[in-house]
Short mmCIF file of C-alpha atoms (C1' of nucleotides) in Angstrom, two decimals:
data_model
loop_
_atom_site.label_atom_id
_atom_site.label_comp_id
_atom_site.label_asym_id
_atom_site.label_seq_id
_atom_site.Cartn_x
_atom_site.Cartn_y
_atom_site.Cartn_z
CA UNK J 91 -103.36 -237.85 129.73
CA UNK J 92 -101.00 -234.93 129.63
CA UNK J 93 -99.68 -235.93 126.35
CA UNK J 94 -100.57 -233.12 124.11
CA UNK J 95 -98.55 -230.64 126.83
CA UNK J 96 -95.68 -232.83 126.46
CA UNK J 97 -93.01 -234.43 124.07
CA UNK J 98 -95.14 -235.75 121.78
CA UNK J 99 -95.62 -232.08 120.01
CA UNK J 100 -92.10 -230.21 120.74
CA UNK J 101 -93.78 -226.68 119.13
CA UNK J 102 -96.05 -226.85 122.54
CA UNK J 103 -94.20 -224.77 124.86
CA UNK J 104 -94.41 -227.19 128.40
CA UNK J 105 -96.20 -225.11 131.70
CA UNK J 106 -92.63 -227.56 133.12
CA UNK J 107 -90.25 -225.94 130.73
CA UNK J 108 -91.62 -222.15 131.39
CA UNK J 109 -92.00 -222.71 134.97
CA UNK J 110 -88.16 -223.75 134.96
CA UNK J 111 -87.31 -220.74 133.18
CA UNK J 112 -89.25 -218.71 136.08
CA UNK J 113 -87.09 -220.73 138.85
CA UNK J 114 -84.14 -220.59 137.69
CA UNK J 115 -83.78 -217.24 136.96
CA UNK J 116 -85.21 -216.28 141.06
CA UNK J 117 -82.38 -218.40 142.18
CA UNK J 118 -79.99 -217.12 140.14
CA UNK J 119 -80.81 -213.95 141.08
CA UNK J 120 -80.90 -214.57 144.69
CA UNK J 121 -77.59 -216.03 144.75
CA UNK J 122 -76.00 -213.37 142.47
CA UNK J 123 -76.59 -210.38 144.47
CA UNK J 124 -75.95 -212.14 148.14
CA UNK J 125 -72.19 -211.87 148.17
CA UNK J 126 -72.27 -207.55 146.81
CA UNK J 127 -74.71 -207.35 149.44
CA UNK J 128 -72.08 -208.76 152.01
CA UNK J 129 -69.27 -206.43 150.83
CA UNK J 130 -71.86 -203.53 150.88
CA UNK J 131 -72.90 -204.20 154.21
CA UNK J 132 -69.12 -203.50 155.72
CA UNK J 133 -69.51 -199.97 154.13
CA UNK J 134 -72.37 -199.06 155.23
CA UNK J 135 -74.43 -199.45 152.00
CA UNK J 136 -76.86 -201.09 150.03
CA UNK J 137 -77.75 -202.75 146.82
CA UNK J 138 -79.28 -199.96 145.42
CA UNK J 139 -76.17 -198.13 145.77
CA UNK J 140 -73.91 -200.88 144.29
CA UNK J 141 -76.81 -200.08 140.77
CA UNK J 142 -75.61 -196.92 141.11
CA UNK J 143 -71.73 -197.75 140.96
CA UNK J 144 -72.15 -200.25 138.65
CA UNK J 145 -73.85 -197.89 136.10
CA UNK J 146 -72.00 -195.30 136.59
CA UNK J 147 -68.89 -196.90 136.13
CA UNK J 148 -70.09 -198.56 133.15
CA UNK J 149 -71.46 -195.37 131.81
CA UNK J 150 -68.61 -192.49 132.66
CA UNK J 151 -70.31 -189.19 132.49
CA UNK J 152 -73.65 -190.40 132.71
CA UNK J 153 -76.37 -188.36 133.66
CA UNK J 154 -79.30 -188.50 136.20
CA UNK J 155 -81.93 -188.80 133.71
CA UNK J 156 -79.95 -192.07 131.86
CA UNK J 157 -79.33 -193.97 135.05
CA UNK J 158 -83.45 -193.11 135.70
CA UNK J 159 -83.77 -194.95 132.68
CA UNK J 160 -81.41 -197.84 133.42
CA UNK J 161 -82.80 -198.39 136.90
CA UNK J 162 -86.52 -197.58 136.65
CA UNK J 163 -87.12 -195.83 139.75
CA UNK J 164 -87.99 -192.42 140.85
CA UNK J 165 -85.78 -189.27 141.09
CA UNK J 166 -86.47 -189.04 144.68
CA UNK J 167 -85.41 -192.52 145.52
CA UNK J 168 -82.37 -192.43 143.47
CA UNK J 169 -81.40 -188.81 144.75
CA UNK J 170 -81.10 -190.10 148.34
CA UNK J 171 -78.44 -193.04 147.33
CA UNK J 172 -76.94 -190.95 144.99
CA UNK J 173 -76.74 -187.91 147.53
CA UNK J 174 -74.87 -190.48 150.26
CA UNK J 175 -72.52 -191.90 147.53
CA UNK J 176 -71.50 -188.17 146.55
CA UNK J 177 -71.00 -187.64 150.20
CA UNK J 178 -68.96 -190.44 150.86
CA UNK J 179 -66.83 -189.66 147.41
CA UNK J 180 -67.52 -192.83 145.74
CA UNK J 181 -68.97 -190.31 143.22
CA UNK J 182 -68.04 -187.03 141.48
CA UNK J 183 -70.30 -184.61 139.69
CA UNK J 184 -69.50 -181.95 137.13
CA UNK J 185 -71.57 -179.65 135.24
CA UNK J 186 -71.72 -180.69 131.74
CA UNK J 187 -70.43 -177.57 129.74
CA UNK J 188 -72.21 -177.78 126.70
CA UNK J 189 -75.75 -177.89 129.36
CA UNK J 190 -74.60 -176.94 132.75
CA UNK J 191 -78.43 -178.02 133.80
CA UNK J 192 -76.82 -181.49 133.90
CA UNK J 193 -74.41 -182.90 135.86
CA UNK J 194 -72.24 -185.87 134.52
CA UNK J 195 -71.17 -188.29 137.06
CA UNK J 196 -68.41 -190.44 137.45
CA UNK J 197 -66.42 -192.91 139.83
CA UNK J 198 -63.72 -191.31 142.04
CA UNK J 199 -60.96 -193.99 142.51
CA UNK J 200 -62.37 -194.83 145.93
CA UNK J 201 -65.62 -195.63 143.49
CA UNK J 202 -63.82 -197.30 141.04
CA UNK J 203 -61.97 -199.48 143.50
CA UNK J 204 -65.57 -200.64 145.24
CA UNK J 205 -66.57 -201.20 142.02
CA UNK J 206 -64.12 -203.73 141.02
CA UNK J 207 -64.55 -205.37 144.42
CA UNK J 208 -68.34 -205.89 143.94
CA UNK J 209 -68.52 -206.61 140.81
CA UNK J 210 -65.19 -208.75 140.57
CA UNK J 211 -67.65 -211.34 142.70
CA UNK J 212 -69.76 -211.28 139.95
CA UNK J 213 -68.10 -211.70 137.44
CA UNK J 214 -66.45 -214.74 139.25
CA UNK J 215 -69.85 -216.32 139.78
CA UNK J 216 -70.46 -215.86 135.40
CA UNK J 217 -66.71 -217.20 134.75
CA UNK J 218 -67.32 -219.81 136.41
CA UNK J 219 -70.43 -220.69 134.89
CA UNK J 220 -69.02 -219.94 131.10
CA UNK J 221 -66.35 -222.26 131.88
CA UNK J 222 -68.87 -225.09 132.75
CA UNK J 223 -70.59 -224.75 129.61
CA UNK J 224 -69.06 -223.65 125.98
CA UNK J 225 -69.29 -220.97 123.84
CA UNK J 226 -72.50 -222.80 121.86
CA UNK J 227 -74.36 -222.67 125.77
CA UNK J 228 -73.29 -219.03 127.01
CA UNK J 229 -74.61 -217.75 123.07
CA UNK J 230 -78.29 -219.32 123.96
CA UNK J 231 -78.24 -217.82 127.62
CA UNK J 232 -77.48 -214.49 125.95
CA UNK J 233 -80.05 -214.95 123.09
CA UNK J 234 -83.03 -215.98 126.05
CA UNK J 235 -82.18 -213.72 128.43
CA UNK J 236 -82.37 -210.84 125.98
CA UNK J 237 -85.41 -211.83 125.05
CA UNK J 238 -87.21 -211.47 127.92
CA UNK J 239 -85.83 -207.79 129.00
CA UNK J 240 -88.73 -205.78 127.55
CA UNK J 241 -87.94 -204.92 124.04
CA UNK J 242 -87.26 -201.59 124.29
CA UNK J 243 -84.20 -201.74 126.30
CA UNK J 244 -82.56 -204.14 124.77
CA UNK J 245 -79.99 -202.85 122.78
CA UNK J 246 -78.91 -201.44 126.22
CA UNK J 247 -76.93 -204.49 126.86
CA UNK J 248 -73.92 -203.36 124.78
CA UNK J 249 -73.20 -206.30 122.24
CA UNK J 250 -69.58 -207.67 122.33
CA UNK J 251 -67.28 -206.15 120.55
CA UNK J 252 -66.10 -208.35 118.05
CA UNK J 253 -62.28 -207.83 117.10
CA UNK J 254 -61.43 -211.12 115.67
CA UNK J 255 -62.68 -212.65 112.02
CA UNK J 256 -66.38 -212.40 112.35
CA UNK J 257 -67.52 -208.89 110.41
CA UNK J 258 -70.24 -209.46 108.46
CA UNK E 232 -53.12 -203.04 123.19
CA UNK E 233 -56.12 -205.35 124.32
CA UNK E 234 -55.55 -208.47 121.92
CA UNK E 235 -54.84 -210.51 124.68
CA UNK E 236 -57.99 -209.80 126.14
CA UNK E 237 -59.94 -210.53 123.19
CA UNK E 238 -60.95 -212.85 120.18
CA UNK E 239 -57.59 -214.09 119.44
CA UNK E 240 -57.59 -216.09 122.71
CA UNK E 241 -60.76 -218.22 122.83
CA UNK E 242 -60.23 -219.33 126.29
CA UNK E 243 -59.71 -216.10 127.48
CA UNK E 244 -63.32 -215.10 129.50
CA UNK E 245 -63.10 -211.21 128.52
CA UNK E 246 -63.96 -208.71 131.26
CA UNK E 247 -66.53 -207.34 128.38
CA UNK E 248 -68.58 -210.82 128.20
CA UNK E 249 -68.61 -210.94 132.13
CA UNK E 250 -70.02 -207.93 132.27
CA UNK E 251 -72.62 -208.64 129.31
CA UNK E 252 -73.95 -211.30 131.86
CA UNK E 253 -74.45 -208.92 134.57
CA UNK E 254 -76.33 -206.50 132.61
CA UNK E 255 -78.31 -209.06 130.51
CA UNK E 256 -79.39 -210.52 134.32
CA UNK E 257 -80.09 -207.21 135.66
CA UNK E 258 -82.69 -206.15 133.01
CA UNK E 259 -84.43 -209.52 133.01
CA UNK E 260 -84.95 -209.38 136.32
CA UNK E 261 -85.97 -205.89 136.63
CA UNK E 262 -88.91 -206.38 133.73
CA UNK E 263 -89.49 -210.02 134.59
CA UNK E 264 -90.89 -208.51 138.29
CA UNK E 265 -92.30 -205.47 136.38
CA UNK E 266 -96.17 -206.89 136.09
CA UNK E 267 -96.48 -209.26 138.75
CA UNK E 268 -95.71 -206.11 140.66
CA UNK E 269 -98.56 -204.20 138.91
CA UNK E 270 -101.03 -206.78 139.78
CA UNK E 271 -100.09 -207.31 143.51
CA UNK E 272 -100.55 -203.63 143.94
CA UNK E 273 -104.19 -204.02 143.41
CA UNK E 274 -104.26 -206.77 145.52
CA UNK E 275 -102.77 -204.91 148.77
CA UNK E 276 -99.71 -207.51 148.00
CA UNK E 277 -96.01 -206.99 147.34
CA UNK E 278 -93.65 -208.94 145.53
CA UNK E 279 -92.78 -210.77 149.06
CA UNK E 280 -95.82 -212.35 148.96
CA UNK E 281 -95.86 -213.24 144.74
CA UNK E 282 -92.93 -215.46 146.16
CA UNK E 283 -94.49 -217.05 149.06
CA UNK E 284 -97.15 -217.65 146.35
CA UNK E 285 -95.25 -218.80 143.66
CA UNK E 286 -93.73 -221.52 145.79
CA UNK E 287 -96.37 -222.96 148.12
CA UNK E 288 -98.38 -223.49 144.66
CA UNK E 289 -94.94 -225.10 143.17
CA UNK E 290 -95.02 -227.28 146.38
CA UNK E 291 -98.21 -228.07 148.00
CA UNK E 292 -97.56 -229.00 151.58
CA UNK E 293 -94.50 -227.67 151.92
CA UNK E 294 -93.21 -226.51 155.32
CA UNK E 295 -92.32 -223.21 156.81
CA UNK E 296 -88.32 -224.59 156.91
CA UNK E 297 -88.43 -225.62 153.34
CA UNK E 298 -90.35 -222.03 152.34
CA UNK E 299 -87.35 -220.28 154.52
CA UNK E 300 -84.43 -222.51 152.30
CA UNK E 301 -86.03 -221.50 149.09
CA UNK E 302 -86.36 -217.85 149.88
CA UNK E 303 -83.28 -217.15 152.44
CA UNK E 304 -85.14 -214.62 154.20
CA UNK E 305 -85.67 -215.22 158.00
CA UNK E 306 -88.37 -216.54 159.76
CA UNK E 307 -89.99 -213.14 160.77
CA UNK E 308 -89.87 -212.00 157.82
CA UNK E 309 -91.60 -214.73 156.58
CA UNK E 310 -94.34 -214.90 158.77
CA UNK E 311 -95.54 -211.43 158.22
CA UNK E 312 -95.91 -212.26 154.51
CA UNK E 313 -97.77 -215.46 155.46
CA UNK E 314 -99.81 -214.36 157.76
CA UNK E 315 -101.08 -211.49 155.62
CA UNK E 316 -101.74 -214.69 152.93
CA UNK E 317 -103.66 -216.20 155.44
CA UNK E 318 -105.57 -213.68 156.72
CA UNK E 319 -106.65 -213.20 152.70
CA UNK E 320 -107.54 -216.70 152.42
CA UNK E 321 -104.79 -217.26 149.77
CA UNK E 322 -103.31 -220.11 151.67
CA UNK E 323 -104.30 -222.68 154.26
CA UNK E 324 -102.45 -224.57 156.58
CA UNK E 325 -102.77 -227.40 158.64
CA UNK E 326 -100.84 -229.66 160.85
CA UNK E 327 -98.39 -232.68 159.08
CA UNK E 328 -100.77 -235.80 160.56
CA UNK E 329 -96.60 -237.57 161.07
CA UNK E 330 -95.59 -234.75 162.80
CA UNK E 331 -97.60 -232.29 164.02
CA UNK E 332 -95.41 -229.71 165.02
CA UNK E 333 -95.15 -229.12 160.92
CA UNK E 334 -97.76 -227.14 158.83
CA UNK E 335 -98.24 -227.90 155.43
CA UNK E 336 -98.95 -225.03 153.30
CA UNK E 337 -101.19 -225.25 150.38
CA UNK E 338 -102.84 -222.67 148.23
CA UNK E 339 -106.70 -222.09 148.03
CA UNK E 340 -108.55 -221.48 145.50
CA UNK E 341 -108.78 -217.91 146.00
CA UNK E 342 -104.31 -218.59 146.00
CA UNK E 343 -104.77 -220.75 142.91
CA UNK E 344 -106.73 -217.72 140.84
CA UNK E 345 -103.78 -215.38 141.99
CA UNK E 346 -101.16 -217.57 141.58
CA UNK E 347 -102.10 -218.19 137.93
CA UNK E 348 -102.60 -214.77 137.13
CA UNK E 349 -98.95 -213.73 138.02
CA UNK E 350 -97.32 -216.81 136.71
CA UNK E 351 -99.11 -216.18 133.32
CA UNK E 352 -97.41 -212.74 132.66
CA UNK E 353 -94.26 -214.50 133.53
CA UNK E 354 -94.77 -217.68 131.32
CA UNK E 355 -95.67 -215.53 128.70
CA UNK E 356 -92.48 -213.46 129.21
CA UNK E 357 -90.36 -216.85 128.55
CA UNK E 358 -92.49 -218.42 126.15
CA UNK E 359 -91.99 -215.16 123.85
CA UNK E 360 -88.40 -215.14 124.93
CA UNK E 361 -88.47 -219.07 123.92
CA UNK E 362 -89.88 -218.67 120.67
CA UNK E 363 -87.40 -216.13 119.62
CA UNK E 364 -84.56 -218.22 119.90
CA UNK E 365 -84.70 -222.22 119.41
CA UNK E 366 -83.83 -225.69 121.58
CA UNK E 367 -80.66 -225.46 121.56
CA UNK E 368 -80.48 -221.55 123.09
CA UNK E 369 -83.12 -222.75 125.77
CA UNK E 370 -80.72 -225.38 127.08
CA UNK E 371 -77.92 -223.08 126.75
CA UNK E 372 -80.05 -220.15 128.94
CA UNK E 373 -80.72 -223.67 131.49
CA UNK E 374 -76.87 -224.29 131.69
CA UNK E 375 -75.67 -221.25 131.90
CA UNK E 376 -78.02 -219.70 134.95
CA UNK E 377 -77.71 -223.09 136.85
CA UNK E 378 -73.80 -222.80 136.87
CA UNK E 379 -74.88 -219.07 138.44
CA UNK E 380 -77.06 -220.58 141.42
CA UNK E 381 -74.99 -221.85 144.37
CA UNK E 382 -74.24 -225.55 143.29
CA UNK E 383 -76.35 -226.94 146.72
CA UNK E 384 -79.15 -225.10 145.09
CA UNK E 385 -79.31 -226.14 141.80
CA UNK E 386 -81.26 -229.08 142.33
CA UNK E 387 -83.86 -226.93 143.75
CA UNK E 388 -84.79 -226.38 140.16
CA UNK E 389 -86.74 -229.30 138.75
CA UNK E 390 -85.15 -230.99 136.07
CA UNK E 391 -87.83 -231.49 132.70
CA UNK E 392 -89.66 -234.63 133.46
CA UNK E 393 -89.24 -236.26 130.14
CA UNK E 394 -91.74 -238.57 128.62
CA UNK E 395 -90.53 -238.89 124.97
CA UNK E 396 -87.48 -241.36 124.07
CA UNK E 397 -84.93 -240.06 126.59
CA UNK E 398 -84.88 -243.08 129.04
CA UNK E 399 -81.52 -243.27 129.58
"C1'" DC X 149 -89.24 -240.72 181.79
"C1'" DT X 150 -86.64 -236.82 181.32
"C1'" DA X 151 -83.87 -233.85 178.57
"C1'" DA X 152 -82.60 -232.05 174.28
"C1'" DT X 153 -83.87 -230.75 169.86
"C1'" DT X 154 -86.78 -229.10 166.28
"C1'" DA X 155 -90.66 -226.46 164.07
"C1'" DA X 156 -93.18 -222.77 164.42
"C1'" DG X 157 -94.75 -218.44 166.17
"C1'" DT X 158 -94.33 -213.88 168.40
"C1'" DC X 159 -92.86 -209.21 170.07
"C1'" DA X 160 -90.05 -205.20 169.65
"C1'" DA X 161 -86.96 -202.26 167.37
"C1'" DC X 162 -84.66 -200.98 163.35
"C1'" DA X 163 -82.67 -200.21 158.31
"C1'" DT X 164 -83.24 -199.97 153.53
"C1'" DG X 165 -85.21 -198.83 149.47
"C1'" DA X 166 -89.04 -198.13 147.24
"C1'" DC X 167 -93.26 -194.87 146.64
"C1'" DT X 168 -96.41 -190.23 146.12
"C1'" DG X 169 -96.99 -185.40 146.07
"C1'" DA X 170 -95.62 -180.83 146.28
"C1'" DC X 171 -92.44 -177.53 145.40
"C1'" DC X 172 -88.07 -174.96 143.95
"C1'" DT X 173 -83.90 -173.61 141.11
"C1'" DT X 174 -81.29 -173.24 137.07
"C1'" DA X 175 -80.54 -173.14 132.39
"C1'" DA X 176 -81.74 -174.09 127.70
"C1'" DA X 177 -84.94 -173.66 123.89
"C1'" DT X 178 -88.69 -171.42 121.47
"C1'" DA S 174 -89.88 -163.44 127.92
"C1'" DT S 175 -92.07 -167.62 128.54
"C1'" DT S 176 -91.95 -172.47 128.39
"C1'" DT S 177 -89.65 -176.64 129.02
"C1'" DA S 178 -86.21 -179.74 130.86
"C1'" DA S 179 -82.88 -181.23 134.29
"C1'" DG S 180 -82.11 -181.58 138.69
"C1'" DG S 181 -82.82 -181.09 143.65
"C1'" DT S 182 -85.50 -181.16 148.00
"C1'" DC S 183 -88.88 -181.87 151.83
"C1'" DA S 184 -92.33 -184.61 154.03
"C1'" DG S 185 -94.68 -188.63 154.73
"C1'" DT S 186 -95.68 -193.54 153.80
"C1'" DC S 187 -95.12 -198.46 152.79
"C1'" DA S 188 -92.91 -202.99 151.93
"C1'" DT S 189 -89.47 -205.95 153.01
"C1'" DG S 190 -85.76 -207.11 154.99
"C1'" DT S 191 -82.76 -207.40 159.52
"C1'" DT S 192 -81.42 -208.80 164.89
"C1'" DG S 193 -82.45 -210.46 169.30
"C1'" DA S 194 -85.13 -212.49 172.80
"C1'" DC S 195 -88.55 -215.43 173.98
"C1'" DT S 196 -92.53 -219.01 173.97
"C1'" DT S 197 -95.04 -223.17 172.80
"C1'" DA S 198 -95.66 -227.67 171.24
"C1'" DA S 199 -94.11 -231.97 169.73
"C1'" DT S 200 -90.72 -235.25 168.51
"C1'" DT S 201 -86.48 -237.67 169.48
"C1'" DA S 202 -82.48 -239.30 172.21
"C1'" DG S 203 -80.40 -240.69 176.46
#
DNA sequence: CTAATTAAGTCAACATGACTGACCTTAAAT
DNA sequence: ATTTAAGGTCAGTCATGTTGACTTAATTAG
C-alpha cells in the first residue's frame, strides 16, 4: 500500500526518515542546553547570556552588529543581556580605534572561566558522542547539519583546520 | 606548539571539532524554528504550541504524562499551551475508556491542516539538507545526534521501520 | 472497604527572553 | 555640513518557562 513511499524506490525521501530528522534534532537540542542552563541558573543567568559568552569568546573583539548577526535577535533584547554581563564583568568593551562608534567586546577571565565551565559540558556531551561513532559518522552529521542552517550562514561554522596531510 | 592537539593524533577529539558541533547545532536549530515561527505568528500561536502539535499528531492518544516526558516542561506550563489548542479546536480530548482518569489527545482536523503546514517547511529543510549529502552522511547525522540525546531518551526517536531486505 | 497513589487540572506569583516602536548620541563617510 | 551607521535607551507587551499549593477523580493496594 505504502510501497512507493518506502524501500522499494530509495531516491523517495520517506515522510519516516524526515520526520526522524525533525525528532532527533528537538531532543538533541533539549538535552544539550539543560545542563548550561543548570550552571547558569547558580549565577543568576540565562541561556541567552551563555549565546552571548559563547560568541564572544569564540569571536574576541567582536562587535554588536556581528553577534546581531550570529544570534538573530533584536538590539534591544541583546542590549539588556549584554548590559548585565558588562555589569557583572563577564564582559569588557573597548572602543575600536580605527571606528570608536564600535565597541569590541571580549571575555574578562571571570568570562572566560564561565565559559569553559558551560561549554566544557558541551563539549563532553559531543565527545562522547564522536567516540560512539567514527570519523566516517561525525563527517555525515557535519555534512547534514550544515545543510540545513540556511545557506547563507554557513560558512559561519569555521571549517576545521586541517594541519595534517590532507591539502588539496 | 598544538600538534598534539591536532591531526597527527587521530584519537585525539580536538577542542576545535567539539566546538564545530556546537556551532553547527546552534544554527540548525536557530533556522530550523525560523518558519514554523513565522506561521504560528499568524495563527496567535508560539513555538510552545508547534511542539504540543508536533507530538500529539506524532502520537495520537497520547497522555498528558507522556506529552510532559517528551517536552520536560512542567505541567502548568503545559496546560496553558493545551488549553489555548483546545480552545482553537486544534486538538480534542477525551477520557482513556481503561482508565478514565487519562485523556487521550488527538489532533483535529483543523490540528491536522496546521500540523502539516509546519512540518512541511521542516521536512523540506531536511529533505534539501538530505539530498545534498548521500546515505551514508544521513546515518552518520542519525548516529551522531542520538549519542547527543540523554541515552533513556534515545528510543524516543523511532527507529526507520524497514520494509526492504533488512529482516535481520 | 478504606487508604494510598496516580493523572489531571487549577490558581497565583514570578522570571526570562523575546518583541515593537520611538528616540538619542556619537562618529564616520560623502 | 549632511547623511549614514553603530550603538544605546526607555517604555510597554507577549510567550514561555518556573515554583508552590491545592483540588478532583479514579485506580490500585492493603
Amino acid at each position: 500500500m505504502t510501497d512507493l513511499k518506502s524501500s522499494s524506490n530509495p531516491l523517495f525521501l520517506r515522510e519516516e526518515d524526515l520526520r526522524q530528522g525533525i525528532e532527533l534534532l528537538f531532543y538533541a537540542y533539549r538535552d544539550f542546553t539543560a545542563e548550561p542552563d543548570a550552571i547558569l541558573t547558580k549565577w543568576g543567568l540565562g541561556r541567552a547570556h551563555h549565546r552571548v559568552i559563547y560568541f564572544v569568546g569564540r569571536n574576541p573583539n567582536i562587535t554588536v552588529t556581528e553577534l546581531l548577526a550570529i544570534l538573530k535577535i533584536t538590539k534591544q533584547s541583546l542590549s539588556r543581556v549584554l548590559g548585565t554581563l558588562i555589569e557583572d564583568e563577564f564582559i569588557n568593551q573597548r572602543a575600536d580605534p580605527s571606528d570608536r562608534r564600535r565597541k569590541l567586546l571580549t571575555l574578562t577571565e571571570k568570562g572566560r572561566e564561565l565559559e569553559r565551565e558551560l561549554t566544557t559540558t558541551q563539549m563532553a556531551r559531543f565527545a562522547r558522542a564522536y567516540r560512539e561513532t567514527d570519523a566516517e559518522a561525525v563527517e555525515g552529521f557535519r555534512r547534514v547539519l550544515s545543510g540545513i542552517i540556511n545557506p547563507e550562514d554557513r560558512a559561519r561554522v569555521r571549517p576545521r583546520q586541517r594541519t595534517g596531510s590532507g591539502r588539496g
